[in-house]
Amino acid sequence: MVLSRGWSLFLVGVGVWTWVIWPRFAVAIWNDPRAWSAGTVGEGSPTSFLWVHVLLIAASLAIGTTVGVLGIRGWLAARRRPTA
């Protein structure tokens, strides 16, 4: 499969967007009282609310990283391809 430069740039943008959004969401989840059994941030044990969101965030960052890397590889391959 050959990606155009436009699609490659789009994929890189999705990867960057993922790394801008999800860490901020992680901080919001960490600071949510529902994430802790004591109802106070950082106190008590983590609840299933926190663990589910940790898995969601980790999966999203992994997928976003993969998409971004594919975009970079597509961009570099498009640069090496001779134009006809």
Coordinates of N, CA, C and O in Angstrom, one line a residue:
M1 N 0.8 -1.2 0.0 CA 0.0 0.0 0.0 C 0.9 1.2 0.0 O 1.9 1.3 0.7
V2 N 0.5 2.2 -0.8 CA 1.2 3.5 -0.9 C 0.4 4.6 -0.3 O -0.8 4.7 -0.8
L3 N 0.9 5.3 0.6 CA 0.2 6.5 1.2 C 0.6 7.7 0.5 O 1.8 7.9 0.2
S4 N -0.3 8.6 0.2 CA 0.0 9.9 -0.3 C 0.6 10.8 0.8 O 0.5 10.5 2.0
R5 N 1.2 11.9 0.4 CA 1.8 12.8 1.4 C 0.7 13.4 2.3 O 0.8 13.5 3.5
G6 N -0.5 13.6 1.7 CA -1.6 14.2 2.4 C -2.1 13.3 3.5 O -2.4 13.7 4.6
W7 N -2.3 12.0 3.1 CA -2.8 11.0 4.1 C -1.7 10.8 5.2 O -2.0 10.6 6.3
S8 N -0.5 10.8 4.8 CA 0.6 10.6 5.7 C 0.6 11.7 6.8 O 0.7 11.5 8.0
L9 N 0.4 12.9 6.3 CA 0.4 14.1 7.2 C -0.8 14.0 8.1 O -0.7 14.3 9.3
F10 N -2.0 13.5 7.6 CA -3.2 13.3 8.4 C -2.9 12.3 9.5 O -3.3 12.6 10.7
L11 N -2.3 11.2 9.2 CA -2.0 10.2 10.2 C -1.0 10.7 11.3 O -1.2 10.4 12.5
V12 N 0.0 11.5 10.9 CA 0.9 12.1 11.8 C 0.1 13.1 12.7 O 0.3 13.1 14.0
G13 N -0.8 13.8 12.2 CA -1.6 14.7 12.9 C -2.5 14.0 13.9 O -2.7 14.4 15.1
V14 N -3.1 12.9 13.6 CA -3.8 12.1 14.5 C -3.0 11.6 15.6 O -3.4 11.6 16.8
G15 N -1.7 11.1 15.3 CA -0.8 10.7 16.4 C -0.5 11.8 17.3 O -0.5 11.6 18.6
V16 N -0.2 13.0 16.8 CA 0.1 14.1 17.7 C -1.1 14.5 18.5 O -1.0 14.8 19.7
W17 N -2.3 14.6 17.9 CA -3.6 14.9 18.6 C -3.8 13.9 19.8 O -4.2 14.4 20.8
T18 N -3.5 12.7 19.5 CA -3.7 11.6 20.6 C -2.8 12.0 21.8 O -3.3 11.9 22.9
W19 N -1.6 12.3 21.5 CA -0.6 12.6 22.6 C -0.9 14.0 23.3 O -0.4 14.3 24.4
V20 N -1.7 14.9 22.6 CA -2.1 16.1 23.2 C -3.3 15.9 24.1 O -3.3 16.4 25.3
I21 N -4.3 15.1 23.7 CA -5.5 15.0 24.4 C -5.5 14.0 25.5 O -5.9 14.3 26.6
W22 N -5.0 12.8 25.3 CA -5.2 11.7 26.3 C -4.4 11.9 27.6 O -4.9 11.6 28.7
P23 N -3.2 12.5 27.6 CA -2.5 12.7 28.9 C -3.3 13.7 29.7 O -3.4 13.6 30.9
R24 N -3.9 14.7 29.1 CA -4.7 15.7 29.8 C -5.9 15.0 30.4 O -6.4 15.3 31.5
F25 N -6.5 14.1 29.7 CA -7.7 13.3 30.2 C -7.2 12.4 31.3 O -8.0 12.3 32.3
A26 N -6.0 11.9 31.3 CA -5.5 11.0 32.4 C -5.4 11.8 33.7 O -5.7 11.3 34.7
V27 N -4.9 13.1 33.6 CA -4.8 13.9 34.7 C -6.2 14.2 35.3 O -6.4 14.1 36.5
A28 N -7.2 14.4 34.5 CA -8.6 14.7 34.9 C -9.1 13.4 35.6 O -9.8 13.6 36.7
I29 N -8.9 12.3 35.1 CA -9.4 11.0 35.7 C -8.7 10.8 37.0 O -9.3 10.5 38.0
W30 N -7.4 11.0 37.1 CA -6.6 10.9 38.3 C -7.2 11.8 39.4 O -7.3 11.4 40.6
N31 N -7.6 13.0 39.1 CA -8.1 14.0 40.0 C -9.6 13.9 40.3 O -10.1 14.7 41.1
D32 N -10.2 12.9 39.8 CA -11.6 12.7 40.0 C -11.8 11.8 41.3 O -11.2 10.8 41.4
P33 N -12.6 12.3 42.2 CA -12.8 11.5 43.4 C -13.4 10.1 43.2 O -13.2 9.2 44.0
R34 N -14.1 9.9 42.1 CA -14.6 8.6 41.8 C -13.5 7.6 41.5 O -13.8 6.4 41.5
A35 N -12.3 8.0 41.3 CA -11.2 7.1 41.0 C -10.6 6.5 42.2 O -9.8 5.6 42.1
W36 N -11.0 7.0 43.4 CA -10.4 6.5 44.7 C -11.5 6.1 45.6 O -12.5 6.7 45.8
S37 N -11.2 5.0 46.3 CA -12.2 4.4 47.2 C -12.6 5.3 48.4 O -13.7 5.3 48.9
A38 N -11.6 6.1 48.8 CA -11.9 7.0 49.9 C -12.7 8.3 49.5 O -13.1 9.0 50.3
G39 N -12.8 8.5 48.2 CA -13.5 9.6 47.7 C -12.7 10.9 47.7 O -13.2 12.0 47.4
T40 N -11.4 10.8 48.1 CA -10.5 11.9 48.1 C -9.3 11.5 47.2 O -8.8 10.4 47.2
V41 N -8.9 12.4 46.4 CA -7.9 12.2 45.4 C -6.6 11.6 46.0 O -6.0 12.2 47.0
G42 N -6.1 10.5 45.5 CA -4.9 9.9 46.0 C -5.0 9.1 47.3 O -4.1 8.5 47.8
E43 N -6.2 9.0 47.9 CA -6.4 8.3 49.2 C -7.3 7.1 48.9 O -8.2 7.1 48.2
G44 N -6.9 6.0 49.6 CA -7.6 4.8 49.4 C -7.1 4.0 48.2 O -6.1 4.4 47.6
S45 N -7.8 3.0 47.8 CA -7.3 2.2 46.7 C -8.0 2.7 45.4 O -9.1 3.2 45.5
P46 N -7.3 2.4 44.3 CA -7.9 2.8 43.0 C -9.2 2.0 42.8 O -9.3 0.8 43.1
T47 N -10.2 2.6 42.2 CA -11.5 1.9 41.9 C -11.5 1.4 40.5 O -10.6 1.7 39.7
S48 N -12.5 0.7 40.1 CA -12.6 0.2 38.8 C -12.8 1.3 37.8 O -12.4 1.2 36.6
F49 N -13.3 2.4 38.2 CA -13.5 3.6 37.4 C -12.1 4.0 36.9 O -11.9 4.3 35.7
L50 N -11.1 4.1 37.8 CA -9.7 4.5 37.4 C -9.1 3.4 36.5 O -8.5 3.8 35.5
W51 N -9.2 2.1 36.9 CA -8.6 1.1 36.1 C -9.1 1.0 34.6 O -8.4 0.8 33.7
V52 N -10.4 1.1 34.5 CA -11.0 1.1 33.1 C -10.5 2.3 32.3 O -10.1 2.1 31.1
H53 N -10.4 3.4 32.9 CA -9.9 4.6 32.2 C -8.4 4.5 31.9 O -7.9 4.9 30.8
V54 N -7.6 3.9 32.8 CA -6.2 3.7 32.6 C -6.0 2.8 31.3 O -5.2 3.0 30.5
L55 N -6.8 1.7 31.3 CA -6.7 0.8 30.1 C -7.1 1.5 28.8 O -6.5 1.3 27.8
L56 N -8.2 2.3 28.9 CA -8.6 3.1 27.7 C -7.6 4.0 27.2 O -7.3 4.1 26.0
I57 N -7.0 4.7 28.2 CA -5.9 5.7 27.8 C -4.7 5.0 27.2 O -4.2 5.5 26.2
A58 N -4.3 3.9 27.9 CA -3.1 3.2 27.4 C -3.4 2.7 26.0 O -2.5 2.8 25.1
A59 N -4.5 2.1 25.7 CA -4.8 1.6 24.4 C -4.9 2.7 23.4 O -4.4 2.6 22.2
S60 N -5.5 3.8 23.7 CA -5.6 5.0 22.8 C -4.2 5.5 22.5 O -3.9 5.9 21.3
L61 N -3.3 5.6 23.5 CA -2.0 6.1 23.2 C -1.2 5.1 22.3 O -0.4 5.6 21.5
A62 N -1.4 3.8 22.6 CA -0.7 2.8 21.7 C -1.2 2.9 20.3 O -0.4 2.9 19.3
I63 N -2.5 3.0 20.1 CA -3.0 3.1 18.7 C -2.6 4.4 18.1 O -2.2 4.5 16.9
G64 N -2.6 5.5 18.8 CA -2.2 6.8 18.3 C -0.8 6.9 17.9 O -0.4 7.4 16.9
T65 N 0.1 6.2 18.7 CA 1.5 6.1 18.4 C 1.7 5.3 17.1 O 2.5 5.7 16.3
T66 N 1.0 4.2 17.0 CA 1.2 3.4 15.8 C 0.7 4.1 14.6 O 1.4 4.1 13.6
V67 N -0.4 4.8 14.7 CA -0.9 5.6 13.5 C 0.1 6.7 13.2 O 0.4 6.9 12.0
G68 N 0.6 7.4 14.2 CA 1.6 8.4 13.9 C 2.9 7.9 13.3 O 3.4 8.5 12.3
V69 N 3.4 6.8 13.7 CA 4.6 6.1 13.1 C 4.3 5.7 11.7 O 5.1 5.9 10.8
L70 N 3.1 5.2 11.4 CA 2.8 4.8 10.0 C 2.7 6.1 9.2 O 3.2 6.0 8.0
G71 N 2.2 7.2 9.7 CA 2.2 8.4 9.0 C 3.6 8.9 8.6 O 3.9 9.3 7.5
I72 N 4.5 8.8 9.6 CA 5.9 9.3 9.4 C 6.5 8.4 8.3 O 7.2 8.9 7.4
R73 N 6.3 7.1 8.5 CA 6.9 6.1 7.5 C 6.4 6.4 6.1 O 7.1 6.3 5.1
G74 N 5.1 6.7 6.0 CA 4.4 7.0 4.7 C 5.0 8.3 4.1 O 5.2 8.3 2.9
W75 N 5.2 9.3 5.0 CA 5.7 10.5 4.5 C 7.2 10.4 4.0 O 7.5 10.9 2.9
L76 N 8.0 9.6 4.7 CA 9.4 9.4 4.3 C 9.4 8.6 3.0 O 10.2 8.8 2.1
A77 N 8.5 7.6 2.9 CA 8.5 6.8 1.6 C 8.0 7.6 0.5 O 8.5 7.4 -0.7
A78 N 7.1 8.5 0.7 CA 6.6 9.4 -0.4 C 7.7 10.3 -0.9 O 7.8 10.7 -2.0
R79 N 8.6 10.7 0.0 CA 9.7 11.6 -0.3 C 10.7 10.9 -1.2 O 11.3 11.4 -2.1
R80 N 10.9 9.6 -0.9 CA 11.9 8.8 -1.7 C 11.3 8.3 -3.0 O 12.1 8.0 -3.9
R81 N 10.0 8.3 -3.2 CA 9.4 7.8 -4.4 C 9.7 8.8 -5.6 O 9.4 10.1 -5.4
P82 N 10.1 8.4 -6.7 CA 10.3 9.3 -7.8 C 8.9 9.8 -8.3 O 8.0 9.1 -8.4
T83 N 8.9 11.1 -8.6 CA 7.6 11.6 -9.2 C 7.6 11.4 -10.7 O 8.6 11.6 -11.4
A84 N 6.4 11.0 -11.2 CA 6.3 10.7 -12.6 C 5.7 11.9 -13.3 O 4.9 12.6 -12.9

